[in-house]
PDB file of C-alpha atoms in Angstrom:
ATOM      1  CA  MET A   1      28.653  40.320  36.825  1.00 48.00           C
ATOM      2  CA  ARG A   2      27.935  40.882  33.432  1.00 46.00           C
ATOM      3  CA  SER A   3      29.104  38.711  32.045  1.00 50.00           C
ATOM      4  CA  ARG A   4      28.055  36.074  34.177  1.00 50.00           C
ATOM      5  CA  ARG A   5      23.515  36.355  34.315  1.00 50.00           C
ATOM      6  CA  SER A   6      24.286  36.455  30.272  1.00 47.00           C
ATOM      7  CA  THR A   7      25.791  33.059  30.557  1.00 44.00           C
ATOM      8  CA  ARG A   8      23.041  31.903  32.915  1.00 48.00           C
ATOM      9  CA  TYR A   9      20.497  32.563  30.883  1.00 42.00           C
ATOM     10  CA  ALA A  10      22.015  31.071  27.531  1.00 43.00           C
ATOM     11  CA  ILE A  11      22.823  28.169  29.978  1.00 39.00           C
ATOM     12  CA  ARG A  12      18.860  27.925  30.847  1.00 46.00           C
ATOM     13  CA  ILE A  13      17.570  29.099  26.925  1.00 38.00           C
ATOM     14  CA  ARG A  14      19.457  26.075  25.801  1.00 42.00           C
ATOM     15  CA  THR A  15      18.336  23.810  28.356  1.00 41.00           C
ATOM     16  CA  ARG A  16      14.571  24.975  27.459  1.00 42.00           C
ATOM     17  CA  SER A  17      15.196  24.577  23.242  1.00 40.00           C
ATOM     18  CA  LEU A  18      16.451  21.189  24.409  1.00 36.00           C
ATOM     19  CA  ARG A  19      13.380  19.601  26.860  1.00 38.00           C
ATOM     20  CA  PHE A  20      11.860  21.481  23.836  1.00 33.00           C
ATOM     21  CA  VAL A  21      13.309  19.375  21.439  1.00 34.00           C
ATOM     22  CA  LEU A  22      12.851  15.563  23.725  1.00 31.00           C
ATOM     23  CA  ALA A  23       9.712  17.336  24.178  1.00 34.00           C
ATOM     24  CA  PHE A  24       8.188  17.782  20.252  1.00 31.00           C
ATOM     25  CA  LEU A  25      10.757  13.848  19.425  1.00 30.00           C
ATOM     26  CA  LEU A  26       8.083  12.532  22.048  1.00 30.00           C
ATOM     27  CA  LEU A  27       5.831  13.751  20.702  1.00 32.00           C
ATOM     28  CA  LEU A  28       6.169  12.763  17.302  1.00 33.00           C
ATOM     29  CA  THR A  29       7.129   9.039  19.103  1.00 31.00           C
ATOM     30  CA  VAL A  30       3.679   8.986  20.962  1.00 33.00           C
ATOM     31  CA  VAL A  31       1.788   9.790  16.938  1.00 35.00           C
ATOM     32  CA  HIS A  32       3.969   7.169  15.370  1.00 36.00           C
ATOM     33  CA  ALA A  33       3.038   4.082  18.087  1.00 33.00           C
ATOM     34  CA  THR A  34      -1.189   5.354  17.982  1.00 36.00           C
ATOM     35  CA  GLU A  35      -0.292   3.794  13.897  1.00 44.00           C
ATOM     36  CA  THR A  36       1.439   1.208  14.988  1.00 41.00           C
ATOM     37  CA  SER A  37      -0.339   0.052  17.858  1.00 47.00           C
ATOM     38  CA  ALA A  38      -0.692  -3.628  18.741  1.00 52.00           C
ATOM     39  CA  PRO A  39      -2.791  -6.114  16.573  1.00 61.00           C
ATOM     40  CA  THR A  40      -6.482  -4.798  15.807  1.00 85.00           C
ATOM     41  CA  GLY A  41      -8.346  -7.489  13.390  1.00 88.00           C
ATOM     42  CA  LEU A  42      -7.216  -5.915  10.547  1.00 94.00           C
ATOM     43  CA  ASP A  43      -4.029  -6.500  10.844  1.00 95.00           C
ATOM     44  CA  ARG A  44      -4.837 -10.223  11.823  1.00 95.00           C
ATOM     45  CA  GLY A  45      -6.686 -10.048   9.008  1.00 96.00           C
ATOM     46  CA  PHE A  46      -4.507  -8.770   6.157  1.00 96.00           C
ATOM     47  CA  ASN A  47      -1.722 -11.050   7.282  1.00 96.00           C
ATOM     48  CA  ARG A  48      -4.086 -13.830   6.700  1.00 96.00           C
ATOM     49  CA  LEU A  49      -4.937 -12.646   3.798  1.00 95.00           C
ATOM     50  CA  TYR A  50      -0.683 -12.755   3.065  1.00 96.00           C
ATOM     51  CA  ASP A  51      -1.353 -16.427   3.804  1.00 96.00           C
ATOM     52  CA  LEU A  52      -3.584 -17.527   2.281  1.00 95.00           C
ATOM     53  CA  ASP A  53      -6.356 -18.035   4.468  1.00 97.00           C
ATOM     54  CA  PHE A  54      -8.637 -16.373   2.368  1.00 96.00           C
ATOM     55  CA  SER A  55     -11.886 -17.163   4.979  1.00 96.00           C
ATOM     56  CA  GLY A  56      -9.836 -16.943   7.883  1.00 97.00           C
ATOM     57  CA  ALA A  57      -8.870 -13.166   6.957  1.00 97.00           C
ATOM     58  CA  GLN A  58     -12.478 -12.133   6.606  1.00 97.00           C
ATOM     59  CA  GLN A  59     -13.839 -12.519   9.458  1.00 97.00           C
ATOM     60  CA  GLU A  60     -11.976 -11.344  10.778  1.00 97.00           C
ATOM     61  CA  PHE A  61     -12.777  -7.959   9.158  1.00 97.00           C
ATOM     62  CA  LYS A  62     -15.866  -8.832   9.134  1.00 96.00           C
ATOM     63  CA  SER A  63     -15.905  -9.278  13.221  1.00 96.00           C
ATOM     64  CA  TRP A  64     -14.480  -5.437  13.377  1.00 97.00           C
ATOM     65  CA  GLU A  65     -17.206  -3.995  11.309  1.00 95.00           C
ATOM     66  CA  GLN A  66     -19.265  -6.064  13.938  1.00 94.00           C
ATOM     67  CA  GLN A  67     -17.165  -3.173  16.101  1.00 95.00           C
ATOM     68  CA  ASN A  68     -17.319  -0.518  13.853  1.00 96.00           C
ATOM     69  CA  ALA A  69     -20.381   0.159  11.543  1.00 95.00           C
ATOM     70  CA  ASP A  70     -19.644   3.361  10.197  1.00 96.00           C
ATOM     71  CA  ASN A  71     -16.042   2.548   9.355  1.00 97.00           C
ATOM     72  CA  PRO A  72     -15.323   1.898   4.724  1.00 97.00           C
ATOM     73  CA  MET A  73     -11.716   0.585   6.341  1.00 97.00           C
ATOM     74  CA  GLY A  74     -14.152  -3.249   7.311  1.00 97.00           C
ATOM     75  CA  PRO A  75     -15.957  -2.809   4.117  1.00 97.00           C
ATOM     76  CA  VAL A  76     -12.475  -1.992   2.008  1.00 97.00           C
ATOM     77  CA  SER A  77     -10.857  -5.144   3.815  1.00 97.00           C
ATOM     78  CA  GLU A  78     -13.394  -7.468   2.167  1.00 97.00           C
ATOM     79  CA  ALA A  79     -13.034  -5.289  -1.121  1.00 97.00           C
ATOM     80  CA  ALA A  80      -9.114  -6.890  -0.614  1.00 96.00           C
ATOM     81  CA  GLY A  81      -9.611 -10.416   0.673  1.00 96.00           C
ATOM     82  CA  VAL A  82     -12.343 -10.517  -2.892  1.00 96.00           C
ATOM     83  CA  LEU A  83      -9.513  -9.381  -4.732  1.00 94.00           C
ATOM     84  CA  PHE A  84      -6.777 -11.338  -3.399  1.00 94.00           C
ATOM     85  CA  SER A  85      -8.587 -14.849  -3.274  1.00 95.00           C
ATOM     86  CA  GLU A  86      -9.497 -13.904  -7.693  1.00 94.00           C
ATOM     87  CA  PHE A  87      -5.798 -12.910  -7.817  1.00 91.00           C
ATOM     88  CA  ASN A  88      -4.412 -16.977  -6.173  1.00 91.00           C
ATOM     89  CA  ARG A  89      -7.395 -18.326  -8.052  1.00 91.00           C
ATOM     90  CA  LEU A  90      -6.234 -16.821 -11.280  1.00 89.00           C
ATOM     91  CA  GLY A  91      -2.813 -16.544 -10.864  1.00 86.00           C
ATOM     92  CA  VAL A  92      -2.417 -12.806 -11.206  1.00 83.00           C
ATOM     93  CA  LEU A  93       0.008 -12.535  -9.411  1.00 82.00           C
ATOM     94  CA  GLU A  94       2.649 -14.837 -10.542  1.00 80.00           C
ATOM     95  CA  ALA A  95       2.000 -14.563 -13.692  1.00 70.00           C
ATOM     96  CA  GLN A  96       3.398 -10.162 -13.070  1.00 71.00           C
ATOM     97  CA  PHE A  97       6.466 -11.662 -12.557  1.00 63.00           C
ATOM     98  CA  TYR A  98       7.288 -12.483 -15.358  1.00 60.00           C
ATOM     99  CA  GLU A  99       6.486  -9.881 -17.355  1.00 56.00           C
ATOM    100  CA  ASN A 100       8.194  -7.152 -18.310  1.00 57.00           C
ATOM    101  CA  ASP A 101       7.904  -3.552 -18.488  1.00 52.00           C
ATOM    102  CA  SER A 102       8.330  -3.969 -22.665  1.00 52.00           C
ATOM    103  CA  ALA A 103       5.508  -6.742 -22.859  1.00 51.00           C
ATOM    104  CA  PHE A 104       3.560  -5.234 -19.638  1.00 51.00           C
ATOM    105  CA  ALA A 105       0.798  -4.081 -22.590  1.00 53.00           C
ATOM    106  CA  SER A 106       0.812  -7.760 -24.331  1.00 55.00           C
ATOM    107  CA  ARG A 107      -0.747  -9.212 -20.887  1.00 57.00           C
ATOM    108  CA  LYS A 108      -3.176 -11.517 -21.176  1.00 62.00           C
ATOM    109  CA  LYS A 109      -7.045 -11.480 -19.951  1.00 70.00           C
ATOM    110  CA  TYR A 110      -8.603 -12.795 -16.796  1.00 77.00           C
ATOM    111  CA  GLU A 111     -12.202 -14.272 -16.520  1.00 83.00           C
ATOM    112  CA  ALA A 112     -13.912 -12.924 -12.941  1.00 84.00           C
ATOM    113  CA  ASN A 113     -16.053 -15.277 -11.040  1.00 90.00           C
ATOM    114  CA  PRO A 114     -19.540 -12.358 -11.781  1.00 93.00           C
ATOM    115  CA  LYS A 115     -20.624 -13.103  -8.272  1.00 95.00           C
ATOM    116  CA  GLN A 116     -16.713 -12.036  -5.785  1.00 95.00           C
ATOM    117  CA  HIS A 117     -16.505  -8.957  -8.519  1.00 95.00           C
ATOM    118  CA  GLU A 118     -20.523  -8.786  -7.064  1.00 96.00           C
ATOM    119  CA  LEU A 119     -19.492  -9.137  -4.052  1.00 97.00           C
ATOM    120  CA  PHE A 120     -15.858  -6.567  -5.403  1.00 97.00           C
ATOM    121  CA  GLU A 121     -18.475  -3.954  -6.090  1.00 97.00           C
ATOM    122  CA  GLN A 122     -20.811  -4.076  -3.288  1.00 97.00           C
ATOM    123  CA  GLN A 123     -18.580  -3.701  -0.444  1.00 97.00           C
ATOM    124  CA  LEU A 124     -16.630  -1.051  -2.066  1.00 97.00           C
ATOM    125  CA  THR A 125     -19.305   0.893  -2.558  1.00 98.00           C
ATOM    126  CA  ARG A 126     -20.242   0.518   1.108  1.00 98.00           C
ATOM    127  CA  ALA A 127     -16.958   1.527   2.026  1.00 98.00           C
ATOM    128  CA  GLU A 128     -17.267   4.837  -0.836  1.00 98.00           C
ATOM    129  CA  THR A 129     -20.580   5.514   0.797  1.00 98.00           C
ATOM    130  CA  LEU A 130     -19.095   5.656   4.336  1.00 98.00           C
ATOM    131  CA  GLY A 131     -15.466   7.419   3.967  1.00 98.00           C
ATOM    132  CA  LYS A 132     -17.671  10.371   1.414  1.00 98.00           C
ATOM    133  CA  SER A 133     -19.970  10.265   5.101  1.00 98.00           C
ATOM    134  CA  ARG A 134     -17.547  10.642   6.958  1.00 98.00           C
ATOM    135  CA  LEU A 135     -15.692  13.329   5.447  1.00 98.00           C
ATOM    136  CA  ALA A 136     -18.205  14.965   5.432  1.00 98.00           C
ATOM    137  CA  ARG A 137     -18.124  16.059   9.409  1.00 97.00           C
ATOM    138  CA  ASP A 138     -13.931  15.478   9.402  1.00 98.00           C
ATOM    139  CA  PRO A 139     -12.656  16.079   6.016  1.00 97.00           C
ATOM    140  CA  LYS A 140      -9.071  14.774   8.206  1.00 97.00           C
ATOM    141  CA  ASP A 141     -10.869  11.227   9.304  1.00 98.00           C
ATOM    142  CA  HIS A 142      -8.419   9.410   8.541  1.00 97.00           C
ATOM    143  CA  ASP A 143      -9.580   5.835   8.501  1.00 97.00           C
ATOM    144  CA  ALA A 144     -12.062   6.923   5.267  1.00 98.00           C
ATOM    145  CA  LEU A 145      -9.023   8.817   3.578  1.00 97.00           C
ATOM    146  CA  LEU A 146      -7.063   5.681   4.075  1.00 97.00           C
ATOM    147  CA  GLY A 147     -10.440   3.695   2.800  1.00 97.00           C
ATOM    148  CA  MET A 148     -10.869   6.369  -0.098  1.00 97.00           C
ATOM    149  CA  THR A 149      -7.197   5.327  -0.879  1.00 96.00           C
ATOM    150  CA  LEU A 150      -7.601   1.810  -0.889  1.00 96.00           C
ATOM    151  CA  ALA A 151     -10.969   1.652  -2.317  1.00 96.00           C
ATOM    152  CA  SER A 152      -9.030   3.245  -5.450  1.00 95.00           C
ATOM    153  CA  GLY A 153      -6.539   1.729  -5.744  1.00 92.00           C
ATOM    154  CA  LEU A 154      -8.387  -1.708  -5.830  1.00 94.00           C
ATOM    155  CA  ARG A 155     -10.524  -0.684  -8.864  1.00 94.00           C
ATOM    156  CA  ALA A 156      -7.218   0.188  -9.944  1.00 90.00           C
ATOM    157  CA  ASP A 157      -5.814  -3.347  -9.497  1.00 89.00           C
ATOM    158  CA  TYR A 158      -9.244  -4.956 -10.563  1.00 91.00           C
ATOM    159  CA  ALA A 159      -8.619  -2.743 -13.606  1.00 90.00           C
ATOM    160  CA  ALA A 160      -6.088  -3.459 -15.090  1.00 84.00           C
ATOM    161  CA  LEU A 161      -4.543  -7.002 -13.246  1.00 84.00           C
ATOM    162  CA  ILE A 162      -8.113  -9.076 -14.402  1.00 88.00           C
ATOM    163  CA  GLU A 163      -9.631  -6.960 -16.984  1.00 87.00           C
ATOM    164  CA  LYS A 164      -7.044  -5.056 -18.687  1.00 81.00           C
ATOM    165  CA  ARG A 165      -8.722  -1.931 -18.508  1.00 84.00           C
ATOM    166  CA  SER A 166      -5.135   0.165 -18.719  1.00 75.00           C
ATOM    167  CA  LEU A 167      -6.917   3.138 -19.494  1.00 77.00           C
ATOM    168  CA  SER A 168      -9.568   2.843 -16.762  1.00 83.00           C
ATOM    169  CA  SER A 169      -7.453   1.763 -14.365  1.00 82.00           C
ATOM    170  CA  LEU A 170      -5.188   5.240 -14.606  1.00 81.00           C
ATOM    171  CA  HIS A 171      -8.746   6.497 -14.102  1.00 85.00           C
ATOM    172  CA  TYR A 172      -8.729   4.986 -10.804  1.00 90.00           C
ATOM    173  CA  THR A 173      -4.630   4.667 -10.128  1.00 86.00           C
ATOM    174  CA  LYS A 174      -4.767   9.019 -10.311  1.00 86.00           C
ATOM    175  CA  ASP A 175      -8.287   8.674  -7.365  1.00 91.00           C
ATOM    176  CA  SER A 176      -6.058   6.494  -5.316  1.00 91.00           C
ATOM    177  CA  SER A 177      -2.988   9.318  -5.435  1.00 90.00           C
ATOM    178  CA  ALA A 178      -5.163  12.299  -4.633  1.00 92.00           C
ATOM    179  CA  TRP A 179      -6.384  11.076  -1.956  1.00 96.00           C
ATOM    180  CA  ALA A 180      -3.260   9.472   0.188  1.00 94.00           C
ATOM    181  CA  ASP A 181      -2.078  12.737  -1.158  1.00 94.00           C
ATOM    182  CA  GLN A 182      -5.228  13.797   1.274  1.00 97.00           C
ATOM    183  CA  LEU A 183      -3.862  10.936   4.009  1.00 97.00           C
ATOM    184  CA  LEU A 184      -0.488  11.531   4.195  1.00 96.00           C
ATOM    185  CA  ALA A 185      -0.879  15.510   4.429  1.00 97.00           C
ATOM    186  CA  ALA A 186      -3.631  15.127   7.663  1.00 97.00           C
ATOM    187  CA  HIS A 187      -1.583  12.199   8.443  1.00 97.00           C
ATOM    188  CA  PRO A 188       2.175  12.267   7.014  1.00 95.00           C
ATOM    189  CA  VAL A 189       2.808   8.878   9.796  1.00 95.00           C
ATOM    190  CA  CYS A 190       0.253   6.434   7.315  1.00 96.00           C
ATOM    191  CA  TYR A 191       2.717   5.217   5.943  1.00 96.00           C
ATOM    192  CA  ASP A 192       0.671   3.051   3.966  1.00 95.00           C
ATOM    193  CA  GLY A 193      -0.657   6.155   2.120  1.00 94.00           C
ATOM    194  CA  TYR A 194       2.681   6.125   0.168  1.00 92.00           C
ATOM    195  CA  LEU A 195       1.414   3.006  -2.212  1.00 91.00           C
ATOM    196  CA  ALA A 196      -1.277   4.840  -3.563  1.00 86.00           C
ATOM    197  CA  GLY A 197       1.347   7.336  -5.480  1.00 83.00           C
ATOM    198  CA  GLY A 198       4.328   5.121  -5.652  1.00 81.00           C
ATOM    199  CA  ILE A 199       2.685   2.543  -7.677  1.00 79.00           C
ATOM    200  CA  SER A 200       1.439   5.323  -9.352  1.00 73.00           C
ATOM    201  CA  ARG A 201       4.915   6.821 -10.835  1.00 75.00           C
ATOM    202  CA  TYR A 202       6.300   3.509 -10.374  1.00 74.00           C
ATOM    203  CA  ILE A 203       4.170   2.354 -13.649  1.00 68.00           C
ATOM    204  CA  VAL A 204       3.972   5.357 -15.422  1.00 59.00           C
ATOM    205  CA  GLY A 205       7.428   6.244 -15.710  1.00 58.00           C
ATOM    206  CA  SER A 206       7.331   2.832 -17.031  1.00 58.00           C
ATOM    207  CA  MET A 207       5.822   3.476 -19.841  1.00 55.00           C
ATOM    208  CA  SER A 208       8.290   4.379 -23.113  1.00 48.00           C
ATOM    209  CA  ALA A 209       8.510   8.703 -23.284  1.00 51.00           C
ATOM    210  CA  PRO A 210       5.505   9.012 -25.644  1.00 44.00           C
ATOM    211  CA  VAL A 211       3.054   7.470 -23.334  1.00 47.00           C
ATOM    212  CA  ARG A 212       4.742   9.498 -20.642  1.00 46.00           C
ATOM    213  CA  TRP A 213       4.440  13.066 -22.159  1.00 45.00           C
ATOM    214  CA  LEU A 214       0.800  12.062 -23.176  1.00 48.00           C
ATOM    215  CA  LEU A 215      -0.463  10.591 -20.018  1.00 51.00           C
ATOM    216  CA  ARG A 216       1.477  14.331 -18.691  1.00 54.00           C
ATOM    217  CA  MET A 217      -0.973  15.939 -20.279  1.00 52.00           C
ATOM    218  CA  GLY A 218      -4.426  13.914 -19.171  1.00 55.00           C
ATOM    219  CA  GLY A 219      -2.343  14.730 -15.343  1.00 58.00           C
ATOM    220  CA  VAL A 220      -0.552  11.394 -14.187  1.00 57.00           C
ATOM    221  CA  SER A 221       2.641  11.119 -14.131  1.00 59.00           C
ATOM    222  CA  GLY A 222       5.473   8.910 -13.697  1.00 59.00           C
ATOM    223  CA  ASP A 223       8.354   9.191 -11.658  1.00 67.00           C
ATOM    224  CA  LYS A 224      10.157   5.639 -11.679  1.00 79.00           C
ATOM    225  CA  ALA A 225      12.715   5.552  -9.008  1.00 85.00           C
ATOM    226  CA  ARG A 226      10.773   8.158  -6.722  1.00 85.00           C
ATOM    227  CA  GLY A 227       7.350   5.828  -7.178  1.00 84.00           C
ATOM    228  CA  ILE A 228      10.305   2.705  -6.200  1.00 89.00           C
ATOM    229  CA  SER A 229      11.145   4.262  -3.449  1.00 92.00           C
ATOM    230  CA  GLU A 230       7.850   5.068  -1.499  1.00 93.00           C
ATOM    231  CA  ILE A 231       6.657   1.509  -2.312  1.00 93.00           C
ATOM    232  CA  GLN A 232      10.051   1.127  -0.429  1.00 95.00           C
ATOM    233  CA  THR A 233       8.249   3.671   2.421  1.00 95.00           C
ATOM    234  CA  THR A 234       5.723   1.596   2.727  1.00 96.00           C
ATOM    235  CA  ALA A 235       7.427  -2.254   2.575  1.00 96.00           C
ATOM    236  CA  ALA A 236       9.577  -0.631   5.458  1.00 96.00           C
ATOM    237  CA  ASN A 237       6.608   1.057   7.613  1.00 96.00           C
ATOM    238  CA  GLY A 238       3.593   1.011   6.707  1.00 95.00           C
ATOM    239  CA  ARG A 239       0.879  -0.985   8.597  1.00 94.00           C
ATOM    240  CA  LEU A 240      -1.556  -3.278   6.663  1.00 95.00           C
ATOM    241  CA  LEU A 241       0.253  -2.537   3.135  1.00 95.00           C
ATOM    242  CA  ALA A 242       3.862  -3.637   4.069  1.00 96.00           C
ATOM    243  CA  PRO A 243       3.574  -6.880   3.333  1.00 95.00           C
ATOM    244  CA  PHE A 244       2.131  -6.568   0.039  1.00 93.00           C
ATOM    245  CA  ALA A 245       4.462  -3.645  -0.837  1.00 94.00           C
ATOM    246  CA  ARG A 246       7.710  -6.383  -0.448  1.00 96.00           C
ATOM    247  CA  ILE A 247       5.814  -8.156  -2.937  1.00 93.00           C
ATOM    248  CA  LEU A 248       5.354  -5.422  -5.555  1.00 90.00           C
ATOM    249  CA  LEU A 249       8.928  -4.582  -4.579  1.00 93.00           C
ATOM    250  CA  ALA A 250       9.923  -8.367  -5.383  1.00 92.00           C
ATOM    251  CA  ILE A 251       8.365  -8.222  -8.226  1.00 88.00           C
ATOM    252  CA  ALA A 252      10.298  -4.905  -9.045  1.00 89.00           C
ATOM    253  CA  TYR A 253      13.263  -6.268  -8.721  1.00 91.00           C
ATOM    254  CA  VAL A 254      12.798  -9.410 -11.368  1.00 88.00           C
ATOM    255  CA  ARG A 255      11.736  -7.020 -13.381  1.00 84.00           C
ATOM    256  CA  ASP A 256      14.938  -5.319 -13.209  1.00 86.00           C
ATOM    257  CA  LYS A 257      17.402  -8.300 -13.194  1.00 88.00           C
ATOM    258  CA  ASP A 258      18.352  -7.237  -9.531  1.00 92.00           C
ATOM    259  CA  LYS A 259      18.021 -11.153  -8.233  1.00 92.00           C
ATOM    260  CA  VAL A 260      20.270 -10.063  -4.603  1.00 94.00           C
ATOM    261  CA  ARG A 261      16.918  -8.246  -3.464  1.00 95.00           C
ATOM    262  CA  ALA A 262      14.421  -9.583  -5.598  1.00 94.00           C
ATOM    263  CA  ARG A 263      15.722 -12.778  -3.480  1.00 95.00           C
ATOM    264  CA  GLU A 264      16.161 -11.422  -0.379  1.00 96.00           C
ATOM    265  CA  ILE A 265      12.821  -9.276  -0.180  1.00 96.00           C
ATOM    266  CA  LEU A 266      10.731 -13.625  -1.080  1.00 96.00           C
ATOM    267  CA  LEU A 267      13.298 -15.127   1.661  1.00 97.00           C
ATOM    268  CA  GLY A 268      11.359 -12.526   4.187  1.00 97.00           C
ATOM    269  CA  LEU A 269       8.436 -12.644   3.303  1.00 97.00           C
ATOM    270  CA  GLN A 270       8.914 -16.908   2.858  1.00 96.00           C
ATOM    271  CA  LYS A 271       9.484 -16.686   6.417  1.00 97.00           C
ATOM    272  CA  ASP A 272       6.516 -14.125   7.111  1.00 97.00           C
ATOM    273  CA  PHE A 273       3.583 -16.109   5.314  1.00 97.00           C
ATOM    274  CA  PRO A 274       5.153 -19.786   4.815  1.00 96.00           C
ATOM    275  CA  ASN A 275       1.265 -20.641   3.584  1.00 95.00           C
ATOM    276  CA  ASN A 276       2.193 -18.410   0.897  1.00 95.00           C
ATOM    277  CA  ARG A 277       2.898 -20.958  -2.110  1.00 92.00           C
ATOM    278  CA  LEU A 278       4.082 -17.915  -4.242  1.00 92.00           C
ATOM    279  CA  PHE A 279       7.847 -16.890  -1.840  1.00 94.00           C
ATOM    280  CA  PRO A 280       9.066 -20.510  -3.138  1.00 94.00           C
ATOM    281  CA  LEU A 281       7.626 -20.405  -6.525  1.00 91.00           C
ATOM    282  CA  GLU A 282       9.311 -17.360  -7.429  1.00 91.00           C
ATOM    283  CA  LEU A 283      11.996 -18.345  -5.060  1.00 93.00           C
ATOM    284  CA  ALA A 284      13.096 -21.031  -6.702  1.00 92.00           C
ATOM    285  CA  ARG A 285      12.308 -19.711 -10.543  1.00 88.00           C
ATOM    286  CA  LEU A 286      15.459 -17.442  -8.887  1.00 88.00           C
ATOM    287  CA  GLU A 287      17.440 -20.177  -9.672  1.00 83.00           C
ATOM    288  CA  LYS A 288      17.216 -21.229 -13.362  1.00 79.00           C
ATOM    289  CA  PRO A 289      19.214 -19.256 -16.003  1.00 67.00           C
ATOM    290  CA  ASP A 290      16.555 -17.031 -17.109  1.00 60.00           C
ATOM    291  CA  LYS A 291      14.679 -17.088 -20.385  1.00 54.00           C
ATOM    292  CA  ARG A 292      12.593 -14.905 -19.845  1.00 48.00           C
TER     293      ARG A 292
END
């Protein structure tokens, strides 16, 4: 009799444990669904950016911002639109496909549009003001932490790829990674947050050993393999930044002479964003003999 009672008790324990596990998995599913719910104006705006519809993207961002006036994601998205527009005008992303790690220091400095630069800075300053205000009320505010991460990341991109200010770019990259760490600590399924640290680790990890040592002394560490892994995480699971992460992966694979994976990503991007001339252009270049 005692053995039967023990068996029934053990079955009840296992049943409760199974229910707990199922409930926990359901909770994770709900949390993930919250991160990937129906597209908003921000989603539509970023998709338009990747398809080179800059005016349409800004319309989406401004419309969303009118309904979310205190949210830093509005102005930081507008700043992203300005930056992508300048990238397109100047051919910045195209140039990156020709770069390799040893040639990065020889990249040219571009002539930015002063009015666009001013607008870019205004939107980022506004995003940072709104973000800090929200964080003062709630240090774990999702959109505030993501907005601060993106603001520093956009400044890093502008400094590095347009102005050729590498040290300033690394400073902003370090800030972006620090904000991303806070974001992921509070919201681990915000997969867009993995991109900031991934870019930093990949770039620094691609540099020569003496340079990596000096940067590590300044608090900036590199790990090329981990950086690629984090960029892949955003590419596979991110929301707003997944296509940008895919672009970065394609560039990284071209630099590493991995034409198979570069082609696979570019084909997917071409299918998703048929109006973006960058992807068919780079696919055509992959078919030519490597003279770089």
